[in-house]
Short mmCIF file of N, CA and C and ligand atoms in Angstrom, two decimals:
data_model
loop_
_atom_site.label_atom_id
_atom_site.label_comp_id
_atom_site.label_asym_id
_atom_site.label_seq_id
_atom_site.Cartn_x
_atom_site.Cartn_y
_atom_site.Cartn_z
N MET A 1 0.91 -1.12 -0.21
CA MET A 1 -0.01 0.00 0.01
C MET A 1 1.01 1.06 0.27
N SER A 2 0.12 2.15 -1.03
CA SER A 2 1.23 3.49 -0.87
C SER A 2 0.53 4.06 0.47
N GLY A 3 1.07 5.56 0.19
CA GLY A 3 1.12 6.54 1.28
C GLY A 3 -0.18 7.41 0.74
N LYS A 4 -0.81 8.46 1.78
CA LYS A 4 -1.90 9.28 1.61
C LYS A 4 -1.59 10.34 0.44
N TYR A 5 -0.63 10.54 0.05
CA TYR A 5 -0.27 11.81 -1.10
C TYR A 5 0.25 11.21 -2.41
N THR A 6 -0.41 12.01 -3.55
CA THR A 6 0.10 11.93 -4.69
C THR A 6 0.04 13.28 -5.75
N PHE A 7 0.69 13.36 -6.56
CA PHE A 7 0.81 14.60 -7.42
C PHE A 7 0.28 14.23 -8.85
N THR A 8 -0.26 15.26 -9.43
CA THR A 8 -0.68 14.97 -10.96
C THR A 8 -0.54 16.23 -11.36
N MET A 9 -0.59 16.09 -12.77
CA MET A 9 -0.90 17.54 -13.67
C MET A 9 -1.67 17.06 -14.50
N ILE A 10 -2.86 17.94 -15.08
CA ILE A 10 -3.52 17.93 -16.31
C ILE A 10 -2.89 18.76 -17.28
N LYS A 11 -2.27 17.98 -18.23
CA LYS A 11 -1.68 18.37 -19.09
C LYS A 11 -1.85 19.32 -20.13
N PRO A 12 -1.03 20.16 -20.72
CA PRO A 12 -1.57 21.16 -21.77
C PRO A 12 -2.29 20.49 -22.98
N ASP A 13 -2.54 19.48 -23.38
CA ASP A 13 -3.15 18.69 -24.33
C ASP A 13 -4.93 18.60 -23.93
N ALA A 14 -4.88 18.48 -22.18
CA ALA A 14 -6.11 18.42 -22.06
C ALA A 14 -6.69 19.46 -21.76
N VAL A 15 -5.72 20.42 -21.19
CA VAL A 15 -6.27 21.91 -21.09
C VAL A 15 -6.89 22.33 -22.32
N ARG A 16 -6.08 22.39 -23.21
CA ARG A 16 -6.40 23.03 -24.43
C ARG A 16 -7.97 22.18 -24.95
N ALA A 17 -8.06 20.87 -24.89
CA ALA A 17 -9.60 20.61 -25.50
C ALA A 17 -10.30 20.65 -24.19
N GLY A 18 -10.10 21.28 -23.42
CA GLY A 18 -11.46 22.02 -22.48
C GLY A 18 -11.69 20.73 -21.30
N ASN A 19 -10.79 19.94 -21.13
CA ASN A 19 -11.07 18.82 -20.24
C ASN A 19 -10.84 18.89 -18.94
N ILE A 20 -10.18 20.27 -18.53
CA ILE A 20 -10.05 20.49 -16.71
C ILE A 20 -11.18 19.97 -15.98
N GLY A 21 -12.34 20.14 -16.32
CA GLY A 21 -13.44 20.17 -15.56
C GLY A 21 -13.76 18.42 -15.45
N ASN A 22 -13.98 18.21 -16.72
CA ASN A 22 -14.15 16.56 -16.86
C ASN A 22 -13.27 15.80 -15.82
N ILE A 23 -12.06 16.14 -16.21
CA ILE A 23 -10.99 15.41 -15.46
C ILE A 23 -10.89 15.60 -13.72
N LEU A 24 -11.25 16.88 -13.35
CA LEU A 24 -11.49 17.17 -11.77
C LEU A 24 -12.39 16.42 -11.57
N ALA A 25 -13.66 16.23 -12.03
CA ALA A 25 -14.70 15.42 -11.61
C ALA A 25 -14.66 14.03 -11.71
N MET A 26 -13.76 13.36 -12.41
CA MET A 26 -13.37 12.02 -12.04
C MET A 26 -12.47 11.64 -10.70
N ILE A 27 -11.31 12.92 -10.84
CA ILE A 27 -10.65 12.95 -9.52
C ILE A 27 -11.25 12.77 -8.17
N ASN A 28 -12.07 14.00 -8.42
CA ASN A 28 -12.97 13.86 -6.77
C ASN A 28 -14.24 12.47 -6.87
N LYS A 29 -14.67 12.17 -7.70
CA LYS A 29 -15.37 10.97 -7.51
C LYS A 29 -14.68 9.78 -7.20
N ALA A 30 -13.38 9.59 -7.51
CA ALA A 30 -12.62 8.72 -7.37
C ALA A 30 -12.15 8.97 -5.82
N GLY A 31 -12.86 9.84 -5.15
CA GLY A 31 -12.20 9.79 -3.52
C GLY A 31 -11.05 10.86 -3.44
N PHE A 32 -10.54 11.43 -4.27
CA PHE A 32 -9.22 12.18 -3.93
C PHE A 32 -9.59 13.51 -3.34
N ARG A 33 -9.03 13.93 -2.48
CA ARG A 33 -9.32 15.39 -1.83
C ARG A 33 -8.02 16.03 -2.20
N ILE A 34 -8.59 17.44 -2.56
CA ILE A 34 -7.28 18.51 -3.12
C ILE A 34 -6.62 19.03 -2.11
N VAL A 35 -5.27 18.72 -1.94
CA VAL A 35 -4.37 19.66 -0.71
C VAL A 35 -3.77 21.01 -1.41
N ALA A 36 -3.72 20.92 -2.65
CA ALA A 36 -2.99 21.98 -3.11
C ALA A 36 -3.31 21.81 -4.55
N MET A 37 -3.64 23.21 -5.25
CA MET A 37 -3.76 22.77 -6.90
C MET A 37 -3.16 24.54 -7.47
N LYS A 38 -2.72 24.79 -8.46
CA LYS A 38 -2.43 26.11 -9.48
C LYS A 38 -2.72 25.67 -10.66
N TYR A 39 -3.05 26.76 -11.55
CA TYR A 39 -3.18 26.84 -13.05
C TYR A 39 -1.79 27.49 -13.18
N THR A 40 -0.63 26.86 -14.06
CA THR A 40 0.46 27.56 -14.37
C THR A 40 0.71 27.25 -15.34
N LYS A 41 1.91 27.86 -15.88
CA LYS A 41 2.80 27.27 -17.07
C LYS A 41 4.11 26.92 -17.12
N LEU A 42 4.59 26.02 -17.74
CA LEU A 42 6.25 25.95 -17.08
C LEU A 42 6.92 26.42 -18.30
N SER A 43 8.41 26.69 -17.87
CA SER A 43 9.05 27.31 -19.63
C SER A 43 10.17 25.72 -19.61
N ALA A 44 10.55 25.97 -20.93
CA ALA A 44 11.08 24.34 -21.11
C ALA A 44 12.25 24.15 -20.40
N GLU A 45 12.96 25.21 -19.72
CA GLU A 45 14.12 24.87 -18.57
C GLU A 45 12.91 23.82 -17.47
N GLN A 46 12.06 24.83 -16.70
CA GLN A 46 11.30 23.86 -15.85
C GLN A 46 10.94 22.95 -16.15
N ALA A 47 10.23 22.41 -17.41
CA ALA A 47 9.54 21.06 -17.59
C ALA A 47 11.05 20.21 -17.98
N GLY A 48 11.84 20.33 -18.24
CA GLY A 48 13.31 19.81 -18.45
C GLY A 48 13.79 19.23 -17.05
N LYS A 49 13.46 20.10 -16.06
CA LYS A 49 14.29 19.59 -14.47
C LYS A 49 12.91 18.79 -13.94
N PHE A 50 11.52 19.20 -14.02
CA PHE A 50 10.54 18.13 -13.86
C PHE A 50 10.96 17.08 -14.22
N TYR A 51 11.27 16.85 -15.58
CA TYR A 51 11.40 15.26 -16.44
C TYR A 51 12.89 14.86 -16.42
N GLU A 52 13.45 15.30 -15.55
CA GLU A 52 15.12 15.08 -15.56
C GLU A 52 15.35 13.56 -15.72
N VAL A 53 14.35 12.96 -14.96
CA VAL A 53 14.74 11.27 -14.86
C VAL A 53 14.37 10.87 -16.15
N HIS A 54 13.99 11.18 -17.04
CA HIS A 54 14.00 11.24 -18.53
C HIS A 54 14.94 11.35 -19.69
N ALA A 55 15.71 12.18 -18.74
CA ALA A 55 16.86 13.05 -20.35
C ALA A 55 17.57 11.90 -20.93
N ALA A 56 17.56 11.00 -20.55
CA ALA A 56 18.49 10.09 -21.90
C ALA A 56 17.22 9.31 -22.73
N ARG A 57 15.90 9.54 -22.25
CA ARG A 57 15.31 8.90 -23.34
C ARG A 57 15.03 9.77 -24.55
N PRO A 58 14.76 8.79 -25.36
CA PRO A 58 14.69 9.47 -26.73
C PRO A 58 13.59 10.29 -27.31
N PHE A 59 12.37 10.53 -26.27
CA PHE A 59 11.18 11.16 -26.22
C PHE A 59 11.65 12.49 -25.48
N TYR A 60 12.75 12.68 -24.60
CA TYR A 60 12.91 13.33 -23.83
C TYR A 60 12.62 15.27 -24.64
N GLY A 61 13.11 15.48 -25.55
CA GLY A 61 12.91 16.60 -25.96
C GLY A 61 11.37 16.83 -26.59
N GLU A 62 10.73 16.08 -27.05
CA GLU A 62 9.89 15.85 -27.59
C GLU A 62 8.81 16.66 -26.14
N LEU A 63 9.00 15.61 -25.33
CA LEU A 63 8.45 15.56 -23.84
C LEU A 63 8.64 17.11 -23.22
N VAL A 64 9.66 17.50 -23.09
CA VAL A 64 9.87 19.08 -22.59
C VAL A 64 9.30 20.13 -23.38
N GLU A 65 9.38 19.68 -24.83
CA GLU A 65 8.31 20.46 -25.80
C GLU A 65 7.14 20.83 -25.55
N PHE A 66 6.33 19.53 -25.51
CA PHE A 66 5.04 19.74 -25.32
C PHE A 66 4.82 19.87 -23.69
N MET A 67 5.55 19.90 -22.79
CA MET A 67 5.08 20.31 -21.62
C MET A 67 5.15 21.82 -21.19
N SER A 68 6.19 22.56 -22.05
CA SER A 68 6.20 23.63 -22.17
C SER A 68 4.96 24.45 -22.82
N SER A 69 4.39 23.69 -23.48
CA SER A 69 3.42 24.04 -24.65
C SER A 69 2.42 25.26 -24.38
N GLY A 70 1.94 25.15 -23.32
CA GLY A 70 0.63 25.51 -22.57
C GLY A 70 0.60 25.69 -21.31
N ALA A 71 -0.40 26.25 -20.73
CA ALA A 71 -0.94 25.98 -19.19
C ALA A 71 -1.38 24.77 -18.96
N LEU A 72 -0.87 24.41 -17.55
CA LEU A 72 -1.49 23.23 -17.26
C LEU A 72 -1.75 23.04 -15.79
N VAL A 73 -2.76 22.67 -15.04
CA VAL A 73 -3.10 22.47 -13.66
C VAL A 73 -2.39 21.67 -13.03
N ALA A 74 -1.42 21.80 -11.94
CA ALA A 74 -0.73 21.23 -11.05
C ALA A 74 -1.77 20.64 -9.61
N ALA A 75 -1.44 19.59 -9.40
CA ALA A 75 -2.35 19.30 -7.83
C ALA A 75 -1.66 18.10 -7.04
N ILE A 76 -1.69 18.69 -5.60
CA ILE A 76 -1.37 17.45 -4.74
C ILE A 76 -2.87 17.21 -4.06
N LEU A 77 -2.90 15.62 -4.42
CA LEU A 77 -4.07 14.44 -3.97
C LEU A 77 -4.01 13.71 -2.84
N GLU A 78 -4.90 14.02 -1.83
CA GLU A 78 -4.89 13.29 -0.78
C GLU A 78 -5.92 11.77 -1.05
N LYS A 79 -5.39 10.61 -0.59
CA LYS A 79 -6.45 9.40 -0.38
C LYS A 79 -5.51 8.25 0.25
N ASP A 80 -6.17 7.36 0.81
CA ASP A 80 -5.21 6.00 1.16
C ASP A 80 -4.88 5.47 -0.12
N ASN A 81 -3.78 5.05 -0.02
CA ASN A 81 -3.28 4.34 -1.30
C ASN A 81 -3.18 5.46 -2.28
N ALA A 82 -2.85 6.62 -1.93
CA ALA A 82 -2.82 7.58 -3.44
C ALA A 82 -2.17 7.25 -4.65
N VAL A 83 -1.06 7.11 -4.38
CA VAL A 83 -0.15 6.61 -5.85
C VAL A 83 -0.70 5.31 -6.47
N ALA A 84 -0.85 4.32 -5.79
CA ALA A 84 -1.58 3.43 -6.62
C ALA A 84 -2.68 3.40 -7.29
N ASP A 85 -3.80 4.32 -6.32
CA ASP A 85 -5.18 4.45 -6.78
C ASP A 85 -5.15 5.21 -7.90
N PHE A 86 -4.35 6.29 -7.81
CA PHE A 86 -4.00 7.26 -8.68
C PHE A 86 -4.01 6.85 -10.20
N ARG A 87 -2.44 6.21 -9.94
CA ARG A 87 -2.25 4.92 -11.46
C ARG A 87 -3.27 4.63 -11.69
N THR A 88 -4.12 3.50 -11.01
CA THR A 88 -5.24 3.02 -11.86
C THR A 88 -6.40 3.82 -12.44
N LEU A 89 -6.70 5.19 -11.74
CA LEU A 89 -7.71 6.01 -12.23
C LEU A 89 -6.95 6.42 -13.99
N ILE A 90 -5.81 6.70 -13.68
CA ILE A 90 -5.48 7.29 -14.92
C ILE A 90 -5.25 6.33 -16.17
N GLY A 91 -4.83 5.35 -15.68
CA GLY A 91 -4.36 4.20 -16.88
C GLY A 91 -3.11 4.35 -17.50
N ALA A 92 -2.91 3.15 -18.42
CA ALA A 92 -1.38 3.06 -18.96
C ALA A 92 -0.89 4.29 -19.62
N THR A 93 0.60 4.46 -19.53
CA THR A 93 0.92 5.83 -20.09
C THR A 93 0.38 5.67 -21.75
N ASN A 94 0.31 4.88 -22.56
CA ASN A 94 -0.26 4.58 -23.78
C ASN A 94 -1.51 4.45 -23.89
N PRO A 95 -2.29 5.32 -24.20
CA PRO A 95 -3.93 5.38 -23.94
C PRO A 95 -4.40 4.10 -24.98
N ALA A 96 -3.65 3.94 -26.05
CA ALA A 96 -4.43 2.23 -26.87
C ALA A 96 -4.05 1.17 -25.37
N ASP A 97 -3.35 1.21 -24.91
CA ASP A 97 -3.31 0.26 -23.76
C ASP A 97 -4.29 0.51 -22.57
N ALA A 98 -4.82 1.61 -22.44
CA ALA A 98 -5.21 2.09 -21.07
C ALA A 98 -6.75 1.54 -21.08
N ALA A 99 -7.11 0.80 -19.64
CA ALA A 99 -8.16 0.27 -19.69
C ALA A 99 -9.57 1.39 -19.82
N ASP A 100 -10.39 0.42 -20.32
CA ASP A 100 -12.01 1.62 -20.60
C ASP A 100 -12.08 2.44 -19.07
N GLY A 101 -12.47 3.34 -19.02
CA GLY A 101 -13.19 4.04 -18.16
C GLY A 101 -12.12 5.08 -17.39
N THR A 102 -10.78 4.95 -17.97
CA THR A 102 -9.92 5.59 -17.22
C THR A 102 -9.46 7.21 -17.89
N ILE A 103 -8.88 7.97 -17.26
CA ILE A 103 -8.83 9.12 -17.87
C ILE A 103 -8.03 9.19 -19.04
N ARG A 104 -7.11 8.41 -19.29
CA ARG A 104 -6.17 8.38 -20.14
C ARG A 104 -6.75 7.99 -21.46
N LYS A 105 -7.90 6.86 -21.26
CA LYS A 105 -8.51 6.05 -22.01
C LYS A 105 -9.63 7.04 -22.88
N LEU A 106 -10.32 7.80 -21.74
CA LEU A 106 -11.35 8.93 -22.48
C LEU A 106 -10.77 9.93 -22.87
N TYR A 107 -9.54 10.61 -22.58
CA TYR A 107 -9.11 11.89 -23.06
C TYR A 107 -7.75 11.80 -23.43
N ALA A 108 -6.71 10.85 -23.44
CA ALA A 108 -5.43 10.93 -24.17
C ALA A 108 -5.40 10.42 -25.62
N ALA A 109 -4.62 11.49 -26.41
CA ALA A 109 -4.11 11.05 -27.92
C ALA A 109 -3.70 10.11 -28.45
N ASN A 110 -2.52 10.17 -27.34
CA ASN A 110 -1.49 9.54 -27.49
C ASN A 110 -0.63 9.11 -26.77
N VAL A 111 0.74 8.46 -26.73
CA VAL A 111 1.68 8.26 -25.62
C VAL A 111 2.32 9.44 -25.21
N GLY A 112 2.55 10.16 -26.32
CA GLY A 112 3.22 11.51 -25.62
C GLY A 112 2.47 12.46 -25.10
N GLU A 113 1.48 12.88 -25.48
CA GLU A 113 0.11 13.57 -25.15
C GLU A 113 -1.03 12.94 -24.61
N ASN A 114 -0.83 12.68 -23.09
CA ASN A 114 -1.53 11.64 -22.28
C ASN A 114 -2.20 12.17 -21.42
N ALA A 115 -2.68 13.47 -21.65
CA ALA A 115 -3.81 14.27 -20.75
C ALA A 115 -3.31 14.84 -19.18
N VAL A 116 -2.82 13.27 -18.76
CA VAL A 116 -2.44 13.43 -16.94
C VAL A 116 -0.98 13.05 -16.85
N HIS A 117 -0.67 13.67 -15.67
CA HIS A 117 0.57 13.06 -14.51
C HIS A 117 -0.05 12.13 -13.58
N GLY A 118 0.71 11.48 -12.92
CA GLY A 118 0.58 10.66 -12.04
C GLY A 118 1.85 10.21 -11.57
N SER A 119 2.38 10.51 -10.22
CA SER A 119 3.33 10.33 -9.60
C SER A 119 3.47 8.73 -9.62
N ASP A 120 4.89 8.14 -9.70
CA ASP A 120 5.15 6.49 -9.35
C ASP A 120 5.53 6.43 -8.31
N SER A 121 5.57 7.04 -7.52
CA SER A 121 5.76 6.53 -5.92
C SER A 121 5.76 7.40 -4.75
N ASP A 122 5.76 7.21 -3.45
CA ASP A 122 5.77 8.04 -2.64
C ASP A 122 6.77 9.13 -2.50
N GLU A 123 7.91 8.83 -2.82
CA GLU A 123 9.12 9.61 -2.90
C GLU A 123 9.05 10.57 -4.19
N ASN A 124 8.28 9.98 -5.01
CA ASN A 124 8.32 11.29 -6.12
C ASN A 124 7.26 12.08 -6.13
N ALA A 125 6.09 11.40 -5.39
CA ALA A 125 5.28 12.41 -5.27
C ALA A 125 5.51 13.54 -4.29
N ALA A 126 6.63 13.10 -3.19
CA ALA A 126 7.06 14.26 -2.28
C ALA A 126 7.61 15.42 -3.28
N ILE A 127 8.62 14.88 -4.07
CA ILE A 127 9.53 15.50 -4.57
C ILE A 127 8.86 16.77 -5.84
N GLU A 128 7.72 16.13 -6.44
CA GLU A 128 7.21 16.74 -7.03
C GLU A 128 6.13 17.68 -6.69
N GLY A 129 5.74 17.26 -5.71
CA GLY A 129 4.95 18.27 -5.02
C GLY A 129 5.15 19.36 -4.56
N GLN A 130 6.97 19.09 -3.89
CA GLN A 130 7.65 20.38 -3.34
C GLN A 130 8.31 21.21 -4.80
N PHE A 131 8.03 20.67 -5.87
CA PHE A 131 8.47 21.08 -7.30
C PHE A 131 7.59 22.50 -7.36
N PHE A 132 6.30 22.22 -7.34
CA PHE A 132 5.07 23.44 -7.40
C PHE A 132 4.92 23.72 -6.12
N PHE A 133 4.77 23.33 -5.14
CA PHE A 133 4.22 23.96 -4.18
C PHE A 133 4.92 24.27 -2.85
N SER A 134 4.75 25.28 -2.09
CA SER A 134 5.27 25.82 -0.94
C SER A 134 4.13 25.11 0.19
N GLY A 135 4.83 25.09 1.39
CA GLY A 135 3.81 24.58 2.79
C GLY A 135 2.57 25.51 2.64
N LEU A 136 2.58 26.89 2.51
CA LEU A 136 1.84 27.69 2.79
C LEU A 136 0.95 27.43 1.86
N GLU A 137 0.88 26.83 0.42
CA GLU A 137 0.07 26.61 -0.61
C GLU A 137 -0.62 25.10 -0.28
N ARG A 138 -0.73 24.42 0.92
CA ARG A 138 -1.09 23.43 0.94
C ARG A 138 -2.25 23.26 2.33
N PHE A 139 -3.63 22.72 2.37
CA PHE A 139 -4.37 23.02 2.76
C PHE A 139 -4.84 21.64 3.39
P1 DAT B 201 3.77 7.88 -16.76
O1 DAT B 201 3.47 9.39 -17.20
O2 DAT B 201 2.75 6.98 -17.13
O3 DAT B 201 4.64 8.06 -15.64
P2 DAT B 201 6.68 7.60 -17.84
O4 DAT B 201 6.93 8.17 -16.67
O5 DAT B 201 7.27 6.16 -18.40
O6 DAT B 201 5.21 7.44 -18.02
O7 DAT B 201 6.89 8.62 -19.07
C1 DAT B 201 6.64 10.28 -19.13
C2 DAT B 201 5.82 10.78 -20.14
O8 DAT B 201 6.99 11.15 -21.16
C3 DAT B 201 4.76 10.00 -20.51
O9 DAT B 201 3.75 10.42 -19.43
C4 DAT B 201 4.78 10.54 -22.04
C5 DAT B 201 5.99 10.41 -22.02
N1 DAT B 201 6.55 9.20 -22.86
C6 DAT B 201 6.60 8.15 -22.15
N2 DAT B 201 7.07 7.10 -23.22
C7 DAT B 201 6.76 7.79 -24.15
C8 DAT B 201 7.21 7.16 -25.47
N3 DAT B 201 7.47 6.07 -25.80
N4 DAT B 201 6.97 8.48 -26.70
C9 DAT B 201 6.53 9.67 -26.35
N5 DAT B 201 6.72 10.40 -25.10
C10 DAT B 201 6.68 9.30 -24.35
MG1 MG B 202 5.90 8.68 -14.99
#
């Protein structure tokens, strides 16, 4: 079982498609509480830093360009078993492989532009949350 917190972004493709409300409704319905949230945009440098672990991957340049291409919604979410349950809610990285009813199955176009981010561990959830939010921005 994972801990109580995870971190998410509603990515620029989903923002452009007008799906912020639909995705937040699914997050709420699945039982996550919003601890922190902001509507913001990353510079290429900031997106590069956020995805630094993927720097050696062939898609890194594309990923950084996409994640800095427009506004996104960043949030810290709370629920028992948050990391694992949120990964279940969003579905596989490639929407073609994502289960029916998942956020990526419903709203993602392809593996590169896949609508939402979800942390992959408690440790990364904490690091990613700190990237966007101070202690004063958490409730
Ligand atoms: P996830 O977002 O499901 O945790 P990841 O951490 O492996 O997936 O990759 C981070 C992001 O990088 C992913 O959401 C979209 C992009 N990405 C991953 N694999 C890709 C690929 N094969 N081609 C293009 N972009 C990819
Ligand atoms: Mg990941």
